[in-house]
Coordinates of C-alpha atoms and ligand atoms in Angstrom, one line a residue:
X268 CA 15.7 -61.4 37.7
X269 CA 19.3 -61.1 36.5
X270 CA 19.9 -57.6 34.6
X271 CA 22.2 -58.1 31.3
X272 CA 23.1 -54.1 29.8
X273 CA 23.5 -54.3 26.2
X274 CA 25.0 -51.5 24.3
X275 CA 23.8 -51.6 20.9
X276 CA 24.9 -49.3 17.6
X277 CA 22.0 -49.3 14.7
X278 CA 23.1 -48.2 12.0
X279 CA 20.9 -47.6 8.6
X280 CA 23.0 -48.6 5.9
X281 CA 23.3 -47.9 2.3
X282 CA 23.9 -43.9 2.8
X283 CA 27.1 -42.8 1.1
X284 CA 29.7 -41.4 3.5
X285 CA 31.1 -37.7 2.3
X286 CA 32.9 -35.2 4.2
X287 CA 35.9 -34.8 6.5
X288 CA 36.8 -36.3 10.1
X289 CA 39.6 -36.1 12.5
X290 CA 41.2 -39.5 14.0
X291 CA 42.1 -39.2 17.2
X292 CA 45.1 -40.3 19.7
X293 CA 46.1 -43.9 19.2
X294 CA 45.2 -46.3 22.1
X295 CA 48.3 -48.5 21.5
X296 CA 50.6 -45.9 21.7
X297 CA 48.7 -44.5 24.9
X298 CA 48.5 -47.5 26.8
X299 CA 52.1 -48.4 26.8
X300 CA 53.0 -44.5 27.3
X301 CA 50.6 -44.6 30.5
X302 CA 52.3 -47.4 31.5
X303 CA 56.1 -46.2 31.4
X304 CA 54.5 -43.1 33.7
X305 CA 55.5 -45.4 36.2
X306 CA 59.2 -44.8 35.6
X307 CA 58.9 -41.3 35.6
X308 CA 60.2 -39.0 38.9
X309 CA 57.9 -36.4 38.2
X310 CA 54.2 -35.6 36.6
X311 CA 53.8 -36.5 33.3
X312 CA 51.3 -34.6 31.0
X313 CA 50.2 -36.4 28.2
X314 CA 47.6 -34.6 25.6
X315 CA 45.8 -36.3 22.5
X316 CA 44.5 -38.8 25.3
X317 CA 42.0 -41.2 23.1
X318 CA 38.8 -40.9 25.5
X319 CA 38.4 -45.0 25.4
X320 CA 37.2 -47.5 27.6
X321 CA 40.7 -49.4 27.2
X322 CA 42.6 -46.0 29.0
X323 CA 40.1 -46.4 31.6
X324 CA 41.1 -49.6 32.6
X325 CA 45.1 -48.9 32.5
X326 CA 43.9 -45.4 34.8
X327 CA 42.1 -47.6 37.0
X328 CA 45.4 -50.3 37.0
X329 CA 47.7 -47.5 37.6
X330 CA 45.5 -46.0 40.3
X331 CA 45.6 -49.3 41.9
X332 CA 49.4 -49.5 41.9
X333 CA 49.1 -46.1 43.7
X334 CA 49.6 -43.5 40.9
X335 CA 47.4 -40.5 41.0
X336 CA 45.5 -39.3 37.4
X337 CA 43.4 -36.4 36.7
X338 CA 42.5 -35.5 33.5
X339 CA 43.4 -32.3 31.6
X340 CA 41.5 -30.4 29.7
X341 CA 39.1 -32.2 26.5
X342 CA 42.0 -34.8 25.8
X343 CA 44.5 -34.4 28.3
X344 CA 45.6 -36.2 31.1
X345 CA 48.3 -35.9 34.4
X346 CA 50.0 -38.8 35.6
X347 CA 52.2 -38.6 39.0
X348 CA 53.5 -42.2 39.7
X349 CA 55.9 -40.9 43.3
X350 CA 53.6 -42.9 45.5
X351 CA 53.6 -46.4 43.7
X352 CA 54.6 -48.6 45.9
X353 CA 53.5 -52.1 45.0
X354 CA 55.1 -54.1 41.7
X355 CA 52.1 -56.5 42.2
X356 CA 49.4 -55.6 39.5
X357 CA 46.2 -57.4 39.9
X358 CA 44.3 -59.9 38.3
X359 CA 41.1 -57.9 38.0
X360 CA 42.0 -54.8 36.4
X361 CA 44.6 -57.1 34.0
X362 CA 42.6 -59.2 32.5
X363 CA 40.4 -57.0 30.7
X364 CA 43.4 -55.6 29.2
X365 CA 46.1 -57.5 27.2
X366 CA 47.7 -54.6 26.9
X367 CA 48.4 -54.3 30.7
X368 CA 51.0 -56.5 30.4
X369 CA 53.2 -53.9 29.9
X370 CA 53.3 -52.9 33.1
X371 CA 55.7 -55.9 33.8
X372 CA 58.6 -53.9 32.3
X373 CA 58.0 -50.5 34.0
X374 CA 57.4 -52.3 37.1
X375 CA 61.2 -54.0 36.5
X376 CA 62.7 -51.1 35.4
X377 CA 61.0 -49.1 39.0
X378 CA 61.8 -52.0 41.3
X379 CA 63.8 -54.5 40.2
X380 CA 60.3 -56.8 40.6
X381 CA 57.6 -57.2 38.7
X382 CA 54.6 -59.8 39.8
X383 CA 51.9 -59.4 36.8
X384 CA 49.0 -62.1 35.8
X385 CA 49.8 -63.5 32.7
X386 CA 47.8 -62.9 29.7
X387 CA 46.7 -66.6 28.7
X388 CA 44.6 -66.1 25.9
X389 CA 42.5 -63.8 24.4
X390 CA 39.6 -63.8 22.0
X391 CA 42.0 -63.3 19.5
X392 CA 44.2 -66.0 19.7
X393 CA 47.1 -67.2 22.6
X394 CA 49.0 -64.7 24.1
X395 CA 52.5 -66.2 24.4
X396 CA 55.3 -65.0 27.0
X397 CA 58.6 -66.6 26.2
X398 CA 59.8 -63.0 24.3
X399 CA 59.3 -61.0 27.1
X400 CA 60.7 -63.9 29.3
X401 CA 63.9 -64.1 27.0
X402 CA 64.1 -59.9 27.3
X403 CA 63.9 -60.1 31.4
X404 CA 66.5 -62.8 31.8
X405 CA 68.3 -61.3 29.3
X406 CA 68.7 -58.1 31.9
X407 CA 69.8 -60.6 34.6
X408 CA 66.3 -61.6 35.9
X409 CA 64.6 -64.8 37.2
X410 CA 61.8 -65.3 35.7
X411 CA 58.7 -68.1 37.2
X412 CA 55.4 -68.2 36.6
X413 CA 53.5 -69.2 40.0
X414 CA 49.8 -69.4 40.6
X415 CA 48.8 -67.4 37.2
X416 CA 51.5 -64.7 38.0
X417 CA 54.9 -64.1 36.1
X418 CA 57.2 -63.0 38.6
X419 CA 60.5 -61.4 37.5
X420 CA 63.4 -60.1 39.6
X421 CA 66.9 -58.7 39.0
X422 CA 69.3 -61.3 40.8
X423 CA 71.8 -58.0 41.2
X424 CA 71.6 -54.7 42.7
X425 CA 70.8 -53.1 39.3
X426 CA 69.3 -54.6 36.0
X427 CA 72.1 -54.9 33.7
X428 CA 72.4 -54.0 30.0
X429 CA 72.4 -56.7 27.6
X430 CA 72.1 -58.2 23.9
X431 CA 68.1 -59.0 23.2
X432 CA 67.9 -61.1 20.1
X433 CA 63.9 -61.6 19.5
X434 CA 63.7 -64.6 17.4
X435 CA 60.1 -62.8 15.6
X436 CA 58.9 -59.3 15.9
X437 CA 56.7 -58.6 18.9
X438 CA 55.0 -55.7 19.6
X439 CA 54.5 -56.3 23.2
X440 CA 58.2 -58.0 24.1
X441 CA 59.3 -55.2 22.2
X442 CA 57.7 -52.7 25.0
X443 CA 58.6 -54.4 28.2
X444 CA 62.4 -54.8 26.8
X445 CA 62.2 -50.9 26.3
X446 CA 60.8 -50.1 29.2
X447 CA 63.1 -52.5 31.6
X448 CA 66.3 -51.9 30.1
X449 CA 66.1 -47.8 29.8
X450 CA 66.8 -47.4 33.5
X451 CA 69.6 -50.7 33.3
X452 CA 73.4 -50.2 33.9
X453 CA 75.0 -50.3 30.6
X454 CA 73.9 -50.5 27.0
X455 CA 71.3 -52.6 26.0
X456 CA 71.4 -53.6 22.2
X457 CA 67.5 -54.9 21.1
X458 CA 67.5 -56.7 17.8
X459 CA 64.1 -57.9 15.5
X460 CA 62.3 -54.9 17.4
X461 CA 58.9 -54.3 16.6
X462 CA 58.5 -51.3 14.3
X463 CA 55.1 -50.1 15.0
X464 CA 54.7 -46.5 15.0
X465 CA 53.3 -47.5 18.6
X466 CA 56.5 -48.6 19.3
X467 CA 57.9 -45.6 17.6
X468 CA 56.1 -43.4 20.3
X469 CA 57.0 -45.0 22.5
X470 CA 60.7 -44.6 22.4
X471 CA 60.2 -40.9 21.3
X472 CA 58.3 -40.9 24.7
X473 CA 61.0 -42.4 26.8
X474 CA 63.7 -39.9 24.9
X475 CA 61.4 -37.3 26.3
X476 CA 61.7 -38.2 29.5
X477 CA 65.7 -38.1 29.6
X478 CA 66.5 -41.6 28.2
X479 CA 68.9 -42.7 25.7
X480 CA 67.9 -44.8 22.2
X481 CA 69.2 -44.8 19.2
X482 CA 67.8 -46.5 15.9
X483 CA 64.6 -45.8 16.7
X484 CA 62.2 -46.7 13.9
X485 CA 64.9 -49.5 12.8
X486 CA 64.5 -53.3 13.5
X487 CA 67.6 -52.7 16.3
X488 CA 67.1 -50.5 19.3
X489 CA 70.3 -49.0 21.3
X490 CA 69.9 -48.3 24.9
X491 CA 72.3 -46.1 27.1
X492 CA 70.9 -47.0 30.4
X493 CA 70.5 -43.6 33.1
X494 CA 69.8 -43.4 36.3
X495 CA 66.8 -41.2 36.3
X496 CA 63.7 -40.2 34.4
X497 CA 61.7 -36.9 34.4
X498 CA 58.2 -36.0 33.8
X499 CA 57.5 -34.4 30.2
X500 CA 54.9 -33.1 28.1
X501 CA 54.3 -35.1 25.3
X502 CA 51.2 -35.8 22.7
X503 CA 50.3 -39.1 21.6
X504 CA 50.6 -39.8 17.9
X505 CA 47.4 -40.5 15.7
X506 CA 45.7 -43.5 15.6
X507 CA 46.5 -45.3 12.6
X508 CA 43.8 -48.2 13.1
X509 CA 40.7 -45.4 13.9
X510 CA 41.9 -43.5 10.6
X511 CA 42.0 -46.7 8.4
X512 CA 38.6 -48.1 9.4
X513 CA 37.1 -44.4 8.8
X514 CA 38.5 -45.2 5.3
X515 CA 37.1 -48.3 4.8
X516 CA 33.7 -47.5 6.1
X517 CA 33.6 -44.4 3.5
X518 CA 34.9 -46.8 0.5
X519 CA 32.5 -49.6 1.5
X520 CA 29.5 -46.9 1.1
X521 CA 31.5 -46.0 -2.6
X522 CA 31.6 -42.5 -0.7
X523 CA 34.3 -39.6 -0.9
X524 CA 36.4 -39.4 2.7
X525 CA 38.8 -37.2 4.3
X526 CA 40.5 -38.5 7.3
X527 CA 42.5 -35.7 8.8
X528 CA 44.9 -35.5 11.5
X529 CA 46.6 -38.5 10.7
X530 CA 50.1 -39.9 9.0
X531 CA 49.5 -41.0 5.9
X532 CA 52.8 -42.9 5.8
X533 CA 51.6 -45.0 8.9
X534 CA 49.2 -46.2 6.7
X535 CA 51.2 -46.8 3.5
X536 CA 50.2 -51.1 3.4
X537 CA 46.0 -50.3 3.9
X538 CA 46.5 -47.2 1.0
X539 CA 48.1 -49.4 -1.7
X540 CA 45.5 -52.3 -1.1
X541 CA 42.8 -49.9 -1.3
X542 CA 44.5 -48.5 -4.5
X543 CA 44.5 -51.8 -5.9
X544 CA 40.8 -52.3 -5.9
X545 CA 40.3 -48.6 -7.8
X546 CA 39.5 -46.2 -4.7
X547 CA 41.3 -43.4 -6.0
X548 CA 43.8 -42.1 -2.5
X549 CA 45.5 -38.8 -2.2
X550 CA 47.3 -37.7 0.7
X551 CA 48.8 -34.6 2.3
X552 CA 50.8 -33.7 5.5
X553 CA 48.6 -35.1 7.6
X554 CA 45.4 -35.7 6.1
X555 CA 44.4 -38.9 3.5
X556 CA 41.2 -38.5 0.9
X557 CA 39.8 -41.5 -0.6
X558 CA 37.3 -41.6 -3.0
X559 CA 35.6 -44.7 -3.9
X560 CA 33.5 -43.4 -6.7
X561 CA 35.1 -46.8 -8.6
X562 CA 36.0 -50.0 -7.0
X563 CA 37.3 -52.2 -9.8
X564 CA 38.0 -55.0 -7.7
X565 CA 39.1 -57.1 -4.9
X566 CA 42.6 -57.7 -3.5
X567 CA 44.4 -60.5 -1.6
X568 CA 46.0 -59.1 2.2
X569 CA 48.2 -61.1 4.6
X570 CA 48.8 -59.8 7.6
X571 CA 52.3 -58.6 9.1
X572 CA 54.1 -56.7 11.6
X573 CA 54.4 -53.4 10.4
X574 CA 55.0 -51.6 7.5
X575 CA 53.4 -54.9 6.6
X576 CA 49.0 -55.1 6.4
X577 CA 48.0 -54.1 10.1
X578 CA 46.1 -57.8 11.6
X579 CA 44.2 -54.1 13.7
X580 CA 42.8 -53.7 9.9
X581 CA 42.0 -56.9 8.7
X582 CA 38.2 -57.6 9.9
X583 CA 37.7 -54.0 8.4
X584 CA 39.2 -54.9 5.1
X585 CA 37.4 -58.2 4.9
X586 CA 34.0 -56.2 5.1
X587 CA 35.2 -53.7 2.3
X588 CA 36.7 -56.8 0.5
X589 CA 33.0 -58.2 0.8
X590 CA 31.6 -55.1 -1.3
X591 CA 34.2 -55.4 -4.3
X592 CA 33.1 -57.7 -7.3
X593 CA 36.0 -60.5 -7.5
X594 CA 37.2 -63.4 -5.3
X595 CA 39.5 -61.3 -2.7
X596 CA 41.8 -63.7 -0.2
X597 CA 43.0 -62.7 3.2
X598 CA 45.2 -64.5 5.2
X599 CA 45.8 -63.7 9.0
X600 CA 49.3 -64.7 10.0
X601 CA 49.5 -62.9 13.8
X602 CA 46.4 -64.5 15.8
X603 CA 45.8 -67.9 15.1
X604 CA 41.7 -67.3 16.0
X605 CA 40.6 -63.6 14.5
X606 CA 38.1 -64.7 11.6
X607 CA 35.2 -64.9 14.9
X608 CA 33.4 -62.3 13.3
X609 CA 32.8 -64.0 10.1
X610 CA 30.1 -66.2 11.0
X611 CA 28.4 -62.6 12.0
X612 CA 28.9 -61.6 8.3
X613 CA 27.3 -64.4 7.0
X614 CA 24.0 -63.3 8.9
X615 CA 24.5 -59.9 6.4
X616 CA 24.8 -62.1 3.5
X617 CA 28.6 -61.7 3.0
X618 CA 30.1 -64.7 1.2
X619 CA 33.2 -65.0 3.4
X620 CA 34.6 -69.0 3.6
X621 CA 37.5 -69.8 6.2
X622 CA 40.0 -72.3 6.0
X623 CA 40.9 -72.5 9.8
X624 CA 44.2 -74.7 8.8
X625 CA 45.5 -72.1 6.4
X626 CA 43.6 -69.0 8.4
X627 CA 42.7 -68.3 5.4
X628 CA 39.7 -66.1 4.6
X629 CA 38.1 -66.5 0.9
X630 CA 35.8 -63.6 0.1
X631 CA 33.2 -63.5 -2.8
X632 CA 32.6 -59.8 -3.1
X633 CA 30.0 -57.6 -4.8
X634 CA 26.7 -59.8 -3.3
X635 CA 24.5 -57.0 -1.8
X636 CA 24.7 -57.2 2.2
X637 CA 21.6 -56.9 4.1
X638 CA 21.0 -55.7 7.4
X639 CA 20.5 -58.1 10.3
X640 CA 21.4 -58.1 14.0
X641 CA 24.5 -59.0 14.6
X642 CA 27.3 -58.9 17.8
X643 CA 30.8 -57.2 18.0
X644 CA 32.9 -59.9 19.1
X645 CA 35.9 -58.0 20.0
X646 CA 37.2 -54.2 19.2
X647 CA 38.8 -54.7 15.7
X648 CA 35.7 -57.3 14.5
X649 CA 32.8 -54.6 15.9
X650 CA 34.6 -52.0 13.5
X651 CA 34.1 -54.6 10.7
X652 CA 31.1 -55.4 11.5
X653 CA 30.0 -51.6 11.3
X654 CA 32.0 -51.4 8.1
X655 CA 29.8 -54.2 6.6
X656 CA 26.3 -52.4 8.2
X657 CA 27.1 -49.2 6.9
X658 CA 26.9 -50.8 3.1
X659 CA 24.0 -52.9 3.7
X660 CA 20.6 -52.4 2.8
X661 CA 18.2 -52.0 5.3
X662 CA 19.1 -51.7 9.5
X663 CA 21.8 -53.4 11.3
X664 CA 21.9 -53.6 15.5
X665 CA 25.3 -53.9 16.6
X666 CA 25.1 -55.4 19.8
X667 CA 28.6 -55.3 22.0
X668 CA 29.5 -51.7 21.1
X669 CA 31.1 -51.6 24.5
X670 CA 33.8 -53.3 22.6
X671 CA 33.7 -51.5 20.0
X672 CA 34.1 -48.6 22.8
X673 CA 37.4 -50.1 23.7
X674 CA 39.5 -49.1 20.7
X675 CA 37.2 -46.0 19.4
X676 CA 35.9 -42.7 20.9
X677 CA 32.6 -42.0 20.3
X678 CA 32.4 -44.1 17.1
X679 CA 29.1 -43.2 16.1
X680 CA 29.8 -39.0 16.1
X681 CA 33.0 -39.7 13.9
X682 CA 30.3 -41.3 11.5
X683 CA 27.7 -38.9 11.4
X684 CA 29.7 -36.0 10.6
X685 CA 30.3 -38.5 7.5
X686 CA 26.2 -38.5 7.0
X687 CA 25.9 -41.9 8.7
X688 CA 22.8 -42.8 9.9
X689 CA 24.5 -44.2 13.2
X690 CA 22.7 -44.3 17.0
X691 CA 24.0 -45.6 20.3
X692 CA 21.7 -47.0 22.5
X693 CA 21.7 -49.1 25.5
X694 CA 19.2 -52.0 27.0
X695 CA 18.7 -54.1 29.6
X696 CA 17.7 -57.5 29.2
X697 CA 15.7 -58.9 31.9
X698 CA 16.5 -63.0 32.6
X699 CA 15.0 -65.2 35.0
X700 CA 17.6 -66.5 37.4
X701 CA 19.0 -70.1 36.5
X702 CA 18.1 -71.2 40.1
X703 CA 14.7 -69.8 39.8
X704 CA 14.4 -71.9 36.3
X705 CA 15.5 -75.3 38.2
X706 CA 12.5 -74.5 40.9
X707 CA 9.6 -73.7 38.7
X708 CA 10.0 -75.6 35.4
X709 CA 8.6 -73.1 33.7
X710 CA 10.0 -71.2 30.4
X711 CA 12.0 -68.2 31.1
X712 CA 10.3 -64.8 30.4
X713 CA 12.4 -62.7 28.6
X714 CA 12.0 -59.4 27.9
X715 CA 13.8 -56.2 26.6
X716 CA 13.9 -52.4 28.1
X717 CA 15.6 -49.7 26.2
Ligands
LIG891 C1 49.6 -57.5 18.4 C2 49.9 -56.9 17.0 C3 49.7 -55.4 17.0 C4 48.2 -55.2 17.5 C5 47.9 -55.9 18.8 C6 46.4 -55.8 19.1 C7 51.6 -57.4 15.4 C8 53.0 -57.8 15.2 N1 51.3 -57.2 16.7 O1 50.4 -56.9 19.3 O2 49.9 -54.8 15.8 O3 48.0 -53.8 17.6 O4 48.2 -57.2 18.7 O5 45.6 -56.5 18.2 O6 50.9 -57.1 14.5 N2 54.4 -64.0 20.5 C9 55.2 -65.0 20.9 N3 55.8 -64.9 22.1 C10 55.8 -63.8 22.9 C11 55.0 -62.7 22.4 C12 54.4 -62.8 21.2 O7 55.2 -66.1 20.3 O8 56.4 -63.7 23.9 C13 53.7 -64.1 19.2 C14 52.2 -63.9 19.4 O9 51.6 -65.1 19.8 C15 51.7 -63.4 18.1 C16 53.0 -62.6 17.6 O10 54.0 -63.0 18.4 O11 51.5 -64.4 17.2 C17 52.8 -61.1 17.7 O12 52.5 -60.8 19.1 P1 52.7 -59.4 19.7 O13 53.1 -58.4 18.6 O14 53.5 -59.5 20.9 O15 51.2 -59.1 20.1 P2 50.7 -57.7 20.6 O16 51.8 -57.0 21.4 O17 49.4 -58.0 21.3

């Protein structure tokens, strides 16, 4: 018998969300922070650690590389990168992780070297390289890719500071340019940056630790190159995407919610959408309360790099979108394949049509949804998927919350102290070996434990 472990989230919808709930850390701005640890001479202590299954694979990538981690405290954890040794990251641990890639620039800006597999595709759409390519040649690098690797190497003794002109805004080429030029001889002058608050963090991180940038939060990043880098204390900003979702999930419900801990400027694009179709929003320092006593409407989205609509929000918004009377149209215009999910919708009775040359989504709001099994696809599709279950009638199984795991920390807890009626469980699936199948003729026996 083959085992399969299924971890499911049931949720019983229709029960309107009320209260107050903190966000927590944001994983994107963790993953690349954990990653420029490597560049550090010195521990690094970084708190507001999101406890999520995507920081366990970058621990387990650093660890590999030779760095040593502990955590600290509830959300806390230590980084000492001395020991590193190696700027060869492997296959394994990187491709469960897109994000990984940014080790490439932290292992340039360490060694001169960097050997990391290269991303291919995702479920999401194809991962591209030439930006990060263009940013490492830039810096007087060669750049191949051999045998599934991209292997970069500085031709001189030191990277050198150079003019980056990114012909589109990339979150990710926008990382591994900071983080191989900060420790280059010279100045290094970025232009088209990404402007993520990730991005953002990023940089305040990498100021922390005793390098020079200028413009940060601009579309052109300045760097003085120095020599060395120090370990620091830092705390990883809120997580924009987790906040936003817990939003949507109170508004699909027509329920009163109070994210706190969170910046309500980072969400400013999600806020005025949600305004649009009559939640009524009011924010503070750091909190942001929508109440969703009224939904007038839909609302067309297109996705853009920030402050444009987050692409991290959009399967979210669809399943709102899907609750508001009105025709509501959503274009995606950063992954060429993120409407997966959709087809999963349609099993809840959402009205959602897709024009894949347009990657356009068409959504006929205000039809009740129902409850029906369904499976998370990827992080950002799960959370829409339990945005959708938490306004249905009736019960929803969410199989694939492991994905769902990747991106959020204990999900389900965030929810119930909403009044969601969410539970986590796990099952294995017994199957009957494909070999055995061949030998026998006979119908596979399946059966469920949970
Ligand atoms: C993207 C999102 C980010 C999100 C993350 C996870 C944007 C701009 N980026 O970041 O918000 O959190 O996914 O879902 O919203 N590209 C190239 N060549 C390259 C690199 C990228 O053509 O070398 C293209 C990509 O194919 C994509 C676009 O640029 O269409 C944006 O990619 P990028 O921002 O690099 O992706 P991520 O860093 O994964």
């Amino acid at each position: 018998m083959l085992d399969r472990l299924d971890t499911t989230l049931r949720v019983h919808g229709g029960v309107r969300l009320e209260g107050s709930v903190a966000t927590h850390g944001a994983k994107n701005a963790a993953l690349p922070i954990m990653a420029a640890a490597l560049l550090a001479r010195g521990v690094v202590r970084l708190r507001r650690v999101p406890r999520i299954t995507d920081v366990s694979v970058m621990w387990s990538l650093l660890e590999a590389l030779g760095a040593r981690l502990a955590f600290d405290g509830d959300d806390g954890l230590l980084i000492d990168a001395s020991n590193v040794a190696t700027y060869r990251a492997p296959y394994a641990l990187v491709r469960k992780l897109a994000a990984s890639f940014d080790v490439a620039g932290a292992l340039l800006g360490r060694f001169g070297r960097a050997e990391v597999p290269l991303p291919g595709g995702c479920i999401l759409g194809t991962r591209a390289t030439d930006l990060h390519e263009h940013a490492f040649r830039a810096l007087g690098c060669t750049v191949e890719s051999k045998h599934g690797y991209l292997i970069a190497e500085r031709t001189g003794e030191h990277l050198v500071g150079a003019e980056i002109d990114f012909r589109m805004s990339s979150v990710g080429a926008t990382k591994n340019a900071l983080l191989s030029s900060v420790k280059a001889v010279g100045t290094t002058t970025i232009r088209n940056v990404a402007m993520e608050p990730e991005v953002v963090d990023l940089c305040n991180f990498l100021v922390a630790m005793g390098a020079k940038i200028s413009g940060i939060g601009s579309d052109t990043l300045i760097v003085e190159g120095v020599t060395e880098l120090h370990g620091v204390d830092y705390e990883i900003i809120a997580d924009r995407i987790v906040a936003g979702t817990l939003l949507l999930c109170g508004a699909a419900t027509r329920g009163d919610v109070t994210v706190t801990r969170c910046v309500p400027d980072h969400l400013t694009a999600l806020l005025d959408k949600m305004r649009g179709c009559g939640v009524a929003i009011t924010t503070g320092d750091d909190w942001i309360r929508a109440d969703a006593a009224t939904v007038t409407g839909g609302t067309d989205i297109l996705t853009a790099p920030h402050p444009g609509f987050p692409t991290d929000l959009q399967p979210q918004m669809v399943s709102f979108l899907c609750t508001a009377p009105g025709t509501s149209v959503v274009e995606e215009t950063i992954f060429n394949a993120r409407f997966s999910y959709v087809n999963e919708l349609a099993r809840m009775n959402a009205d959602v049509r897709v024009a894949m040359e347009s990657n356009t989504a068409t959504i006929k709001g205000g039809i009740p949804l129902s409850g029906a099994p369904v499976e998370a696809p990827d992080i950002r599709a799960g959370a829409g998927l339990v945005v959708a279950a938490l306004a249905a009638g009736g019960q929803t199984d969410i199989i694939g919350l492991e994905y769902i795991d990747r991106g959020y920390s204990r999900l389900e807890e965030m929810l119930s102290e909403l009044g969601a009626q969410v539970q986590r469980s796990s099952g294995v699936t017994q199957l009957v070996e494909p070999v055995a199948l061949f030998e026998t003729s006979a119908y596979p026996s399946v059966r469920t434990a949970s």
